[in-house]
Short mmCIF file of C-alpha atoms and ligand atoms in Angstrom, two decimals:
data_model
loop_
_atom_site.label_atom_id
_atom_site.label_comp_id
_atom_site.label_asym_id
_atom_site.label_seq_id
_atom_site.Cartn_x
_atom_site.Cartn_y
_atom_site.Cartn_z
CA UNK U 1 0.21 -0.16 -0.01
CA UNK U 2 2.93 2.66 1.02
CA UNK U 3 4.38 2.39 -2.97
CA UNK U 4 0.58 3.15 -4.54
CA UNK U 5 0.59 6.77 -4.39
CA UNK U 6 3.24 7.50 -6.45
CA UNK U 7 2.39 4.64 -8.53
CA UNK U 8 -1.19 6.32 -8.91
CA UNK U 9 -0.14 9.39 -9.91
CA UNK U 10 2.52 7.99 -12.50
CA UNK U 11 -0.62 5.92 -14.04
CA UNK U 12 -2.41 9.26 -14.32
CA UNK U 13 0.30 10.39 -16.35
CA UNK U 14 0.37 7.33 -18.74
CA UNK U 15 0.29 9.23 -21.82
CA UNK U 16 3.49 10.61 -21.64
CA UNK U 17 6.90 9.01 -22.04
CA UNK U 18 8.81 6.79 -19.55
CA UNK U 19 11.40 9.50 -18.35
CA UNK U 20 8.21 10.87 -15.95
CA UNK U 21 5.82 7.88 -15.68
CA UNK U 22 8.19 5.62 -14.03
CA UNK U 23 9.52 7.56 -11.01
CA UNK U 24 11.68 5.00 -8.74
CA UNK U 25 10.64 5.56 -4.90
CA UNK U 26 11.84 8.60 -3.29
CA UNK U 27 14.36 8.68 -0.16
CA UNK U 28 13.98 10.20 3.29
CA UNK U 29 16.90 12.42 2.36
CA UNK U 30 15.65 15.80 0.87
CA UNK U 31 17.50 15.96 -2.19
CA UNK U 32 17.47 17.40 -5.77
CA UNK U 33 17.06 13.97 -7.27
CA UNK U 34 13.53 13.46 -5.47
CA UNK U 35 12.65 16.91 -6.13
CA UNK U 36 13.05 16.53 -9.82
CA UNK U 37 11.18 13.11 -9.74
CA UNK U 38 7.89 14.49 -7.83
CA UNK U 39 7.95 17.62 -10.18
CA UNK U 40 8.14 15.69 -13.17
CA UNK U 41 5.30 14.09 -12.20
CA UNK U 42 3.25 16.81 -10.23
CA UNK U 43 3.61 19.32 -13.64
CA UNK U 44 3.34 16.68 -16.23
CA UNK U 45 1.17 17.71 -19.13
CA UNK U 46 -1.92 15.21 -17.82
CA UNK U 47 -2.13 16.98 -14.64
CA UNK U 48 -4.01 19.55 -16.88
CA UNK U 49 -2.66 22.61 -15.18
CA UNK U 50 -4.36 21.76 -12.13
CA UNK U 51 -6.93 24.37 -12.04
CA UNK U 52 -9.06 24.12 -8.90
CA UNK U 53 -12.19 22.08 -9.72
CA UNK U 54 -10.34 20.19 -12.51
CA UNK U 55 -9.76 16.48 -12.17
CA UNK U 56 -5.69 17.40 -12.60
CA UNK U 57 -5.88 19.40 -9.32
CA UNK U 58 -7.73 16.75 -7.64
CA UNK U 59 -5.44 14.17 -8.51
CA UNK U 60 -2.55 15.99 -6.97
CA UNK U 61 -4.73 16.67 -3.79
CA UNK U 62 -5.09 13.09 -3.25
CA UNK U 63 -1.71 12.18 -3.90
CA UNK U 64 -0.36 14.91 -1.70
CA UNK U 65 -2.59 13.70 1.16
CA UNK U 66 -1.35 9.81 -0.12
CA UNK U 67 2.41 11.04 0.50
CA UNK U 68 1.39 12.72 4.14
CA UNK U 69 -0.44 9.38 5.57
CA UNK U 70 2.78 7.56 3.87
CA UNK U 71 5.46 9.61 5.67
CA UNK U 72 3.26 8.89 8.85
CA UNK U 73 1.80 12.72 9.84
CA UNK U 74 -1.79 13.10 11.54
CA UNK U 75 -4.42 14.27 9.00
CA UNK U 76 -5.70 17.78 9.83
CA UNK U 77 -8.40 18.53 7.31
CA UNK U 78 -12.22 18.72 8.30
CA UNK U 79 -13.25 15.95 10.51
CA UNK U 80 -10.25 13.89 11.09
CA UNK U 81 -9.48 13.81 7.23
CA UNK U 82 -6.63 15.21 5.00
CA UNK U 83 -8.83 17.41 3.50
CA UNK U 84 -10.04 20.90 3.92
CA UNK U 85 -12.84 21.23 0.99
CA UNK U 86 -13.77 24.79 0.00
CA UNK U 87 -17.80 25.44 -0.82
CA UNK U 88 -16.72 26.38 -4.20
CA UNK U 89 -19.64 26.77 -6.64
CA UNK U 90 -18.48 27.18 -10.89
CA UNK U 91 -20.20 30.13 -11.72
CA UNK U 92 -20.14 29.83 -15.90
CA UNK U 93 -22.51 30.24 -18.69
CA UNK U 94 -25.07 27.14 -18.49
CA UNK U 95 -24.45 25.13 -21.93
CA UNK U 96 -27.65 24.04 -22.26
CA UNK U 97 -28.52 27.57 -23.25
CA UNK U 98 -27.92 28.79 -26.83
CA UNK U 99 -28.69 32.16 -28.58
CA UNK U 100 -30.25 32.36 -32.29
CA UNK U 101 -31.08 35.04 -34.53
CA UNK U 102 -33.75 34.35 -36.89
CA UNK U 103 -32.60 30.61 -38.18
CA UNK U 104 -28.65 31.12 -37.03
CA UNK U 105 -27.72 29.20 -34.00
CA UNK U 106 -25.31 31.43 -31.95
CA UNK U 107 -21.95 29.32 -31.39
CA UNK U 108 -20.83 29.72 -27.51
CA UNK U 109 -17.07 30.93 -27.34
CA UNK U 110 -16.72 32.23 -31.00
CA UNK U 111 -20.11 34.40 -31.69
CA UNK U 112 -20.60 35.01 -27.79
CA UNK U 113 -19.16 34.41 -24.34
CA UNK U 114 -21.40 35.87 -21.36
CA UNK U 115 -19.10 37.39 -18.68
CA UNK U 116 -19.30 34.80 -15.55
CA UNK U 117 -20.39 37.71 -13.13
CA UNK U 118 -22.71 37.66 -10.48
CA UNK U 119 -25.54 39.83 -12.75
CA UNK U 120 -28.64 38.22 -12.36
CA UNK U 121 -29.98 36.90 -15.68
CA UNK U 122 -33.09 38.47 -17.26
CA UNK U 123 -34.52 35.86 -19.70
CA UNK U 124 -33.59 37.27 -23.27
CA UNK U 125 -35.83 34.82 -25.36
CA UNK U 126 -37.65 36.59 -28.16
CA UNK U 127 -36.19 40.14 -27.06
CA UNK U 128 -35.64 43.18 -29.20
CA UNK U 129 -32.52 44.71 -29.53
CA UNK U 130 -30.87 48.11 -30.44
CA UNK U 131 -27.53 49.42 -31.08
CA UNK U 132 -26.24 51.34 -28.60
CA UNK U 133 -23.36 53.28 -29.30
CA UNK U 134 -19.40 53.22 -29.02
CA UNK U 135 -18.83 51.24 -26.14
CA UNK U 136 -15.72 53.32 -25.01
CA UNK U 137 -17.70 56.92 -25.91
CA UNK U 138 -20.67 57.79 -23.54
CA UNK U 139 -21.39 60.58 -25.78
CA UNK U 140 -22.58 58.29 -28.56
CA UNK U 141 -24.93 55.80 -26.28
CA UNK U 142 -28.62 56.06 -26.37
CA UNK U 143 -30.64 56.80 -23.46
CA UNK U 144 -32.35 54.93 -20.71
CA UNK U 145 -35.72 54.88 -22.40
CA UNK U 146 -34.56 53.22 -25.28
CA UNK U 147 -32.44 50.67 -23.56
CA UNK U 148 -35.22 49.44 -21.41
CA UNK U 149 -36.38 46.02 -21.83
CA UNK U 150 -34.37 45.47 -24.57
CA UNK U 151 -31.03 43.84 -25.50
CA UNK U 152 -28.75 46.12 -25.83
CA UNK U 153 -25.31 46.18 -28.14
CA UNK U 154 -22.21 48.21 -28.45
CA UNK U 155 -19.54 48.58 -30.76
CA UNK U 156 -15.85 49.27 -30.04
CA UNK U 157 -12.92 51.03 -31.27
CA UNK U 158 -10.84 48.84 -34.15
CA UNK U 159 -7.92 46.88 -32.80
CA UNK U 160 -5.80 49.10 -34.81
CA UNK U 161 -7.26 52.54 -33.21
CA UNK U 162 -6.30 51.46 -29.63
CA UNK U 163 -3.52 52.31 -27.72
CA UNK U 164 -1.58 50.14 -24.96
CA UNK U 165 -3.94 51.85 -22.08
CA UNK U 166 -7.43 51.13 -24.39
CA UNK U 167 -5.82 47.84 -25.70
CA UNK U 168 -8.98 46.16 -23.98
CA UNK U 169 -12.41 47.66 -23.81
CA UNK U 170 -13.40 49.29 -20.15
CA UNK U 171 -16.73 47.85 -19.57
CA UNK U 172 -17.11 49.06 -16.02
CA UNK U 173 -18.47 52.69 -17.48
CA UNK U 174 -21.03 50.83 -19.29
CA UNK U 175 -21.98 48.28 -16.37
CA UNK U 176 -21.81 50.98 -13.37
CA UNK U 177 -23.93 53.71 -15.77
CA UNK U 178 -27.12 53.78 -14.30
CA UNK U 179 -28.87 54.53 -18.28
CA UNK U 180 -28.73 50.80 -18.92
CA UNK U 181 -30.36 49.55 -15.41
CA UNK U 182 -33.43 48.23 -17.15
CA UNK U 183 -32.00 46.42 -20.35
CA UNK U 184 -32.32 42.73 -20.19
CA UNK U 185 -28.87 42.21 -21.26
CA UNK U 186 -25.90 44.61 -22.58
CA UNK U 187 -23.83 42.89 -25.47
CA UNK U 188 -20.35 44.31 -26.15
CA UNK U 189 -18.76 43.48 -29.80
CA UNK U 190 -15.30 42.86 -27.95
CA UNK U 191 -15.04 39.08 -28.52
CA UNK U 192 -12.76 39.37 -31.40
CA UNK U 193 -10.41 42.19 -29.95
CA UNK U 194 -10.33 40.07 -26.40
CA UNK U 195 -9.56 36.82 -28.28
CA UNK U 196 -9.85 32.66 -27.87
CA UNK U 197 -8.25 32.56 -24.67
CA UNK U 198 -10.56 35.24 -22.90
CA UNK U 199 -13.22 33.68 -24.22
CA UNK U 200 -12.46 30.21 -22.97
CA UNK U 201 -11.83 31.82 -19.61
CA UNK U 202 -15.29 33.37 -19.60
CA UNK U 203 -16.60 29.85 -20.46
CA UNK U 204 -14.56 28.00 -18.15
CA UNK U 205 -16.42 30.61 -14.94
CA UNK U 206 -15.07 31.47 -12.03
CA UNK U 207 -14.88 29.59 -8.72
CA UNK U 208 -17.08 31.66 -6.35
CA UNK U 209 -17.70 30.97 -2.99
CA UNK U 210 -20.56 33.40 -2.94
CA UNK U 211 -23.15 32.72 -4.75
CA UNK U 212 -25.58 35.77 -4.22
CA UNK U 213 -26.71 37.86 -7.30
CA UNK U 214 -26.92 41.43 -7.91
CA UNK U 215 -29.63 43.26 -9.64
CA UNK U 216 -27.73 44.77 -12.42
CA UNK U 217 -28.10 43.66 -16.64
CA UNK U 218 -25.40 40.68 -17.10
CA UNK U 219 -22.79 41.53 -19.98
CA UNK U 220 -22.04 39.26 -22.69
CA UNK U 221 -19.27 39.60 -25.56
CA UNK U 222 -20.04 38.84 -29.18
CA UNK U 223 -17.90 38.93 -32.50
CA UNK U 224 -18.34 41.77 -34.64
CA UNK U 225 -19.81 39.31 -37.19
CA UNK U 226 -22.61 38.13 -34.59
CA UNK U 227 -23.36 41.77 -33.58
CA UNK U 228 -23.79 42.72 -36.89
CA UNK U 229 -25.86 39.79 -37.81
CA UNK U 230 -27.88 41.20 -35.21
CA UNK U 231 -28.08 44.42 -36.02
CA UNK U 232 -28.56 43.83 -39.82
CA UNK U 233 -25.47 45.93 -40.94
CA UNK U 234 -21.77 46.33 -40.17
CA UNK U 235 -21.59 48.10 -36.77
CA UNK U 236 -19.38 50.67 -37.86
CA UNK U 237 -22.41 52.12 -40.17
CA UNK U 238 -25.17 51.66 -37.61
CA UNK U 239 -26.18 55.07 -35.78
CA UNK U 240 -27.12 54.83 -32.42
CA UNK U 241 -30.46 53.69 -31.93
CA UNK U 242 -30.92 51.60 -34.90
CA UNK U 243 -33.34 48.99 -33.98
CA UNK U 244 -31.92 45.21 -34.62
CA UNK U 245 -33.41 41.80 -34.95
CA UNK U 246 -35.04 39.46 -32.28
CA UNK U 247 -33.05 37.84 -29.80
CA UNK U 248 -34.23 34.30 -29.19
CA UNK U 249 -33.17 31.57 -26.75
CA UNK U 250 -30.81 32.17 -23.63
CA UNK U 251 -27.22 32.73 -22.40
CA UNK U 252 -27.88 32.18 -18.77
CA UNK U 253 -24.77 31.96 -16.18
CA UNK U 254 -25.57 29.79 -13.43
CA UNK U 255 -24.16 28.67 -10.31
CA UNK U 256 -22.68 24.84 -10.23
CA UNK U 257 -21.42 22.67 -7.69
CA UNK U 258 -18.19 21.82 -8.87
CA UNK U 259 -17.10 18.27 -10.81
CA UNK U 260 -14.09 17.85 -8.96
CA UNK U 261 -13.46 19.16 -5.11
CA UNK U 262 -10.96 21.91 -4.53
CA UNK U 263 -9.07 21.08 -1.44
CA UNK U 264 -6.56 22.36 1.12
CA UNK U 265 -4.47 19.34 2.36
CA UNK U 266 -3.55 19.39 5.71
CA UNK U 267 -1.34 17.24 7.71
CA UNK U 268 0.77 17.55 11.11
CA UNK U 269 4.00 16.28 12.25
CA UNK U 270 3.45 15.89 16.12
CA UNK U 271 6.03 17.36 18.33
CA UNK U 272 7.75 16.02 20.83
CA UNK U 273 7.60 17.92 23.68
CA UNK U 274 4.07 17.76 25.30
CA UNK U 275 4.24 21.15 26.82
CA UNK U 276 4.72 22.85 23.59
CA UNK U 277 3.22 20.51 20.56
CA UNK U 278 0.16 22.24 20.57
CA UNK U 279 2.25 24.54 19.10
CA UNK U 280 2.90 24.77 15.25
CA UNK U 281 5.28 26.20 12.58
CA UNK U 282 2.82 26.24 9.55
CA UNK U 283 4.60 25.43 5.98
CA UNK U 284 3.00 26.12 3.19
CA UNK U 285 2.59 26.18 -0.75
CA UNK U 286 -0.26 26.22 -3.59
CA UNK U 287 -1.29 22.82 -4.97
CA UNK U 288 -3.28 24.85 -7.80
CA UNK U 289 -2.50 26.46 -11.26
CA UNK U 290 -4.46 27.98 -13.59
CA UNK U 291 -5.20 25.16 -16.28
CA UNK U 292 -5.11 24.80 -19.82
CA UNK U 293 -6.15 26.91 -23.12
CA UNK U 294 -8.32 25.79 -25.34
CA UNK U 295 -5.94 27.35 -28.53
CA UNK U 296 -2.50 25.97 -28.59
CA UNK U 297 0.66 28.02 -29.49
CA UNK U 298 4.66 26.88 -30.37
CA UNK U 299 6.04 26.12 -27.39
CA UNK U 300 9.49 27.49 -28.43
CA UNK U 301 7.88 30.66 -30.30
CA UNK U 302 6.30 31.68 -27.09
CA UNK U 303 9.43 31.70 -25.48
CA UNK U 304 11.70 33.05 -27.58
CA UNK U 305 8.97 35.73 -28.17
CA UNK U 306 9.05 36.02 -24.39
CA UNK U 307 12.33 35.70 -23.33
CA UNK U 308 12.76 39.09 -25.88
CA UNK U 309 9.36 40.88 -25.25
CA UNK U 310 8.07 39.44 -21.87
CA UNK U 311 11.26 38.87 -19.44
CA UNK U 312 8.33 38.54 -16.42
CA UNK U 313 5.87 36.59 -18.45
CA UNK U 314 2.47 37.77 -17.76
CA UNK U 315 3.67 40.47 -15.36
CA UNK U 316 5.01 42.13 -18.47
CA UNK U 317 2.98 44.21 -20.49
CA UNK U 318 1.87 42.05 -23.88
CA UNK U 319 3.01 44.27 -26.69
CA UNK U 320 4.19 43.63 -30.47
CA UNK U 321 7.90 43.08 -30.84
CA UNK U 322 10.04 45.92 -32.75
CA UNK U 323 11.44 45.14 -35.66
CA UNK U 324 14.88 44.87 -33.65
CA UNK U 325 13.38 42.71 -31.29
CA UNK U 326 11.60 40.34 -34.05
CA UNK U 327 15.36 39.64 -35.34
CA UNK U 328 16.46 38.38 -31.90
CA UNK U 329 13.56 36.53 -32.11
CA UNK U 330 14.13 34.91 -34.86
CA UNK U 331 17.59 34.05 -33.81
CA UNK U 332 16.47 32.10 -31.02
CA UNK U 333 13.95 30.56 -32.63
CA UNK U 334 15.94 29.30 -35.47
CA UNK U 335 18.88 28.03 -32.90
CA UNK U 336 15.74 25.67 -31.30
CA UNK U 337 14.47 24.94 -34.30
CA UNK U 338 18.09 23.25 -34.78
CA UNK U 339 17.57 20.94 -32.40
CA UNK U 340 13.62 19.86 -32.27
CA UNK U 341 10.65 20.11 -34.16
CA UNK U 342 7.89 22.58 -33.20
CA UNK U 343 5.72 21.80 -30.22
CA UNK U 344 1.93 23.09 -29.83
CA UNK U 345 1.50 23.72 -26.49
CA UNK U 346 -1.32 24.46 -24.28
CA UNK U 347 -1.10 23.24 -20.66
CA UNK U 348 -0.25 25.64 -18.16
CA UNK U 349 1.99 23.01 -16.10
CA UNK U 350 2.90 25.63 -13.27
CA UNK U 351 6.10 23.60 -12.72
CA UNK U 352 7.43 26.64 -10.80
CA UNK U 353 4.23 28.30 -9.87
CA UNK U 354 3.69 26.66 -7.38
CA UNK U 355 5.12 22.67 -8.46
CA UNK U 356 8.29 23.92 -6.64
CA UNK U 357 6.90 24.74 -3.44
CA UNK U 358 4.70 21.56 -3.62
CA UNK U 359 7.28 19.34 -3.79
CA UNK U 360 9.58 20.83 -1.50
CA UNK U 361 6.40 20.82 1.26
CA UNK U 362 6.27 17.04 0.35
CA UNK U 363 9.96 16.48 0.25
CA UNK U 364 10.34 18.52 3.73
CA UNK U 365 7.26 16.68 5.28
CA UNK U 366 9.21 13.23 4.34
CA UNK U 367 12.66 13.94 5.68
CA UNK U 368 11.26 15.91 8.99
CA UNK U 369 9.12 12.64 9.74
CA UNK U 370 11.90 10.45 9.13
CA UNK U 371 14.14 11.94 11.83
CA UNK U 372 13.55 12.83 15.85
CA UNK U 373 10.86 15.15 16.05
CA UNK U 374 11.20 18.91 17.30
CA UNK U 375 9.44 20.05 20.30
CA UNK U 376 6.96 22.02 18.74
CA UNK U 377 4.55 20.88 15.94
CA UNK U 378 5.03 21.27 12.25
CA UNK U 379 1.70 22.18 10.43
CA UNK U 380 1.88 21.19 6.88
CA UNK U 381 -0.60 22.96 4.53
CA UNK U 382 -1.16 22.78 0.88
CA UNK U 383 -3.51 25.34 -0.32
CA UNK U 384 -5.51 25.31 -3.13
CA UNK U 385 -7.17 28.49 -5.03
CA UNK U 386 -3.98 30.86 -4.39
CA UNK U 387 -4.36 31.78 -8.27
CA UNK U 388 -8.19 32.88 -7.90
CA UNK U 389 -7.33 35.07 -4.85
CA UNK U 390 -5.77 33.43 -2.48
CA UNK U 391 -8.83 31.60 -1.49
CA UNK U 392 -7.67 28.46 -0.01
CA UNK U 393 -5.57 30.14 2.17
CA UNK U 394 -8.04 32.87 3.33
CA UNK U 395 -10.21 29.91 3.78
CA UNK U 396 -8.20 27.93 5.94
CA UNK U 397 -7.12 31.14 7.92
CA UNK U 398 -10.87 31.82 8.55
CA UNK U 399 -11.81 28.41 9.45
CA UNK U 400 -8.43 26.89 10.73
CA UNK U 401 -8.27 23.30 11.69
CA UNK U 402 -6.10 24.06 15.01
CA UNK U 403 -6.31 26.99 17.13
CA UNK U 404 -5.30 29.99 15.10
CA UNK U 405 -3.31 31.53 18.02
CA UNK U 406 -1.39 28.01 18.39
CA UNK U 407 0.31 28.55 15.21
CA UNK U 408 3.48 30.61 16.17
CA UNK U 409 4.74 31.51 12.67
CA UNK U 410 3.98 30.51 8.56
CA UNK U 411 6.80 30.49 5.70
CA UNK U 412 5.23 30.39 2.31
CA UNK U 413 7.03 28.66 -0.60
CA UNK U 414 5.93 30.17 -3.89
CA UNK U 415 8.06 29.64 -7.08
CA UNK U 416 11.45 28.71 -5.68
CA UNK U 417 12.27 26.73 -8.61
CA UNK U 418 14.30 29.83 -11.05
CA UNK U 419 15.89 32.48 -10.25
CA UNK U 420 19.25 32.34 -12.30
CA UNK U 421 20.87 35.16 -14.16
CA UNK U 422 18.86 34.12 -17.20
CA UNK U 423 15.63 34.62 -15.35
CA UNK U 424 16.31 37.88 -13.89
CA UNK U 425 19.45 40.25 -14.79
CA UNK U 426 20.07 40.54 -10.53
CA UNK U 427 19.69 36.83 -9.56
CA UNK U 428 21.82 33.81 -9.13
CA UNK U 429 22.50 31.10 -7.05
CA UNK U 430 22.52 33.23 -3.66
CA UNK U 431 19.53 34.84 -5.11
CA UNK U 432 15.63 34.79 -2.62
CA UNK U 433 13.45 37.00 -2.43
CA UNK U 434 11.81 37.56 1.16
CA UNK U 435 8.87 38.83 1.98
CA UNK U 436 7.08 40.35 5.39
CA UNK U 437 9.91 38.68 7.84
CA UNK U 438 9.68 41.52 10.19
CA UNK U 439 6.21 43.17 9.61
CA UNK U 440 5.00 41.92 12.70
CA UNK U 441 8.01 40.17 15.03
CA UNK U 442 11.46 41.33 14.40
CA UNK U 443 12.71 37.94 16.43
CA UNK U 444 11.21 36.27 13.59
CA UNK U 445 13.06 37.61 10.92
CA UNK U 446 16.27 37.61 13.27
CA UNK U 447 16.13 33.70 13.19
CA UNK U 448 15.40 33.34 9.63
CA UNK U 449 18.57 35.00 8.91
CA UNK U 450 20.41 33.25 11.72
CA UNK U 451 19.32 29.88 10.41
CA UNK U 452 20.37 31.39 6.66
CA UNK U 453 23.89 32.39 7.56
CA UNK U 454 24.07 28.79 8.76
CA UNK U 455 23.43 27.05 5.49
CA UNK U 456 26.43 25.69 3.39
CA UNK U 457 25.61 28.14 0.83
CA UNK U 458 23.89 31.18 2.15
CA UNK U 459 21.48 32.95 0.21
CA UNK U 460 21.33 36.89 -0.06
CA UNK U 461 17.76 37.90 0.46
CA UNK U 462 16.19 40.45 -1.69
CA UNK U 463 14.18 42.75 0.50
CA UNK U 464 13.49 45.11 -2.14
CA UNK U 465 9.78 43.63 -3.00
CA UNK U 466 9.21 44.48 0.59
CA UNK U 467 9.38 47.78 0.36
CA UNK U 468 5.93 49.91 1.92
CA UNK U 469 3.99 50.67 -1.39
CA UNK U 470 6.09 48.45 -3.89
CA UNK U 471 4.09 48.29 -7.12
CA UNK U 472 3.59 44.98 -7.44
CA UNK U 473 2.47 44.73 -4.05
CA UNK U 474 3.62 41.17 -3.51
CA UNK U 475 2.87 41.49 0.27
CA UNK U 476 -0.80 41.07 -0.67
CA UNK U 477 -0.32 38.85 -3.39
CA UNK U 478 0.85 35.78 -1.78
CA UNK U 479 -0.72 33.31 0.67
CA UNK U 480 1.43 34.36 3.56
CA UNK U 481 -0.79 37.38 3.69
CA UNK U 482 -3.93 34.88 4.70
CA UNK U 483 -1.90 34.15 8.20
CA UNK U 484 -0.14 37.77 8.79
CA UNK U 485 -3.52 39.58 8.55
CA UNK U 486 -4.47 37.33 11.75
CA UNK U 487 -1.34 38.41 13.39
CA UNK U 488 0.70 35.32 12.77
CA UNK U 489 4.38 36.38 11.68
CA UNK U 490 4.72 34.95 8.56
CA UNK U 491 6.97 35.44 5.23
CA UNK U 492 6.83 34.36 1.37
CA UNK U 493 9.85 32.93 0.03
CA UNK U 494 10.63 33.07 -3.71
CA UNK U 495 13.34 32.55 -6.66
CA UNK U 496 11.63 35.36 -8.54
CA UNK U 497 9.69 35.86 -11.48
CA UNK U 498 10.67 35.15 -15.17
CA UNK U 499 9.43 34.51 -18.77
CA UNK U 500 7.57 31.49 -18.20
CA UNK U 501 5.48 33.06 -15.11
CA UNK U 502 1.69 31.97 -15.93
CA UNK U 503 2.82 30.83 -19.45
CA UNK U 504 2.42 26.97 -20.98
CA UNK U 505 6.07 27.04 -20.97
CA UNK U 506 6.28 26.84 -17.06
CA UNK U 507 7.52 23.03 -17.22
CA UNK U 508 9.74 20.98 -15.24
CA UNK U 509 13.12 20.86 -17.86
CA UNK U 510 13.34 24.78 -16.78
CA UNK U 511 13.64 24.10 -12.84
CA UNK U 512 17.11 24.96 -11.12
CA UNK U 513 16.41 21.70 -8.97
CA UNK U 514 19.94 22.49 -6.84
CA UNK U 515 18.61 26.06 -5.89
CA UNK U 516 15.28 24.27 -5.40
CA UNK U 517 17.14 21.91 -3.00
CA UNK U 518 18.66 24.69 -1.00
CA UNK U 519 15.58 26.54 -0.73
CA UNK U 520 13.94 23.43 0.44
CA UNK U 521 16.70 22.71 3.14
CA UNK U 522 16.64 26.38 3.86
CA UNK U 523 13.04 26.24 4.93
CA UNK U 524 13.46 22.73 6.96
CA UNK U 525 15.90 24.12 9.01
CA UNK U 526 14.18 27.26 9.51
CA UNK U 527 11.41 25.28 10.85
CA UNK U 528 13.64 22.67 12.58
CA UNK U 529 14.94 26.11 14.85
CA UNK U 530 11.69 27.64 15.14
CA UNK U 531 10.14 24.50 16.63
CA UNK U 532 12.69 23.83 19.09
CA UNK U 533 13.80 27.24 20.05
CA UNK U 534 12.52 27.95 23.88
CA UNK U 535 10.10 30.69 22.93
CA UNK U 536 7.44 31.59 19.89
CA UNK U 537 8.79 34.76 18.17
CA UNK U 538 7.49 37.58 20.01
CA UNK U 539 4.88 40.30 18.11
CA UNK U 540 6.13 43.85 18.53
CA UNK U 541 4.81 45.40 15.30
CA UNK U 542 0.88 46.32 15.37
CA UNK U 543 -1.80 43.55 14.12
CA UNK U 544 -4.03 44.79 11.67
CA UNK U 545 -7.59 44.36 11.07
CA UNK U 546 -7.77 40.89 9.27
CA UNK U 547 -10.96 42.13 7.24
CA UNK U 548 -9.44 45.37 5.76
CA UNK U 549 -8.17 45.23 2.54
CA UNK U 550 -4.62 44.92 2.01
CA UNK U 551 -2.07 47.83 1.82
CA UNK U 552 1.64 46.95 1.12
ZN1 ZN N 1 2.10 30.82 -7.19
#
């Protein structure tokens, strides 16, 4: 039985080649080899990018729980299980509905895509339509009386007339304007500009905990062709107020139970000293990522482009390459073509984000469970739905399965597998971004620095991203914040962003396993120190209101 979990994962990945599907058994030592072994399985294509609610994330959490059990941890989820299941629903389009115009049946995703917001649905079957004006220019809009009881249609600026700032049509002013509050629905011809991946994201829907609705007209993006079919002429020629054809059918957005549970996985390594083993040092990482795209791209082409134009991946502005940049991209791609053929890729594997933190969490648990127990206990929490707004960690700290005040500190590992100079000009073997370590407890920061100094190859802590008011707001964007808001000394550590951030190219072959091993070793040693030292880190900075919005 103890061998089964890894094999199960391998079986789940049976479609891929042997390197990844027949992993040897891991040892109890913390090792770069085991980290690699685990990451190739966890971030394999067949895990489909581990989006919460999808099979891949469920397989991953089953595997993590099975490993925790194999190591001999105590289950600390809901009701004595390993899992804390989040009461998520998926708010998405009801695929039983279709829109029709006369005899034409609209195609979901290419003709129209309802935005999965919580605007309460208003039936549109047999509803007249009206052209309402240019979305980005309120001076062209029809007035409320012409919109009431109808489906209103907006045109948009063609892409070539947009700037970087207006690259996406801002729908906020239309929605917040009371002028269209009486409309049955709002259609905006933004689908072509938004592109297939946005349409796919709208159709996938959102994971929500709050299933309440608000009384605003729902918004759907449509293609220019579909809008012209409704209005009867190309939008560019239409005058605001022009009556269009009657819409039939529906485009309901509903809330549906998840097909696969989104779960935090929680396990305890019980400490040896009964006087303090009710206190916990929490180690965390997130088990989810953002899933997959409907439209594949060529892996190497995207990587060549991003290496020149978007060095921070999704955190770099998305823009066209200059002529000079195109030359460099061409050179890179030619060198890749010389060694391998094109590879269509649509899976956002999340090897670094946050496969690296998750495998480190498992390796640390396996290693600590095989050695002498520290005095205090270690609480391992694998969060889900970090990518959806820190929802898993917020849920855990709002509904802790251990006494929240007994959590003496928390160390969150997110994207700890890169950080070479190719990824970040000022990075390298000693690079480590450290955020939040002294924001509640000076002593906590002192402990981390002391443990780091004792490492065979100490890291150089980059504290720049921890600066008050920092534009990237990392302090508010990582799971550690869900603990910090409750006054728990917590820190987020990372080896930084790179060109594969939130891209299909975030794959295991680009991970620096030696650096990942050193980060995991540092975290293990810090946990041991915090779990063994005479007292818990003292708080010497003010706690904030856990409900207040985060301000770095
Ligand atoms: Zn992450």
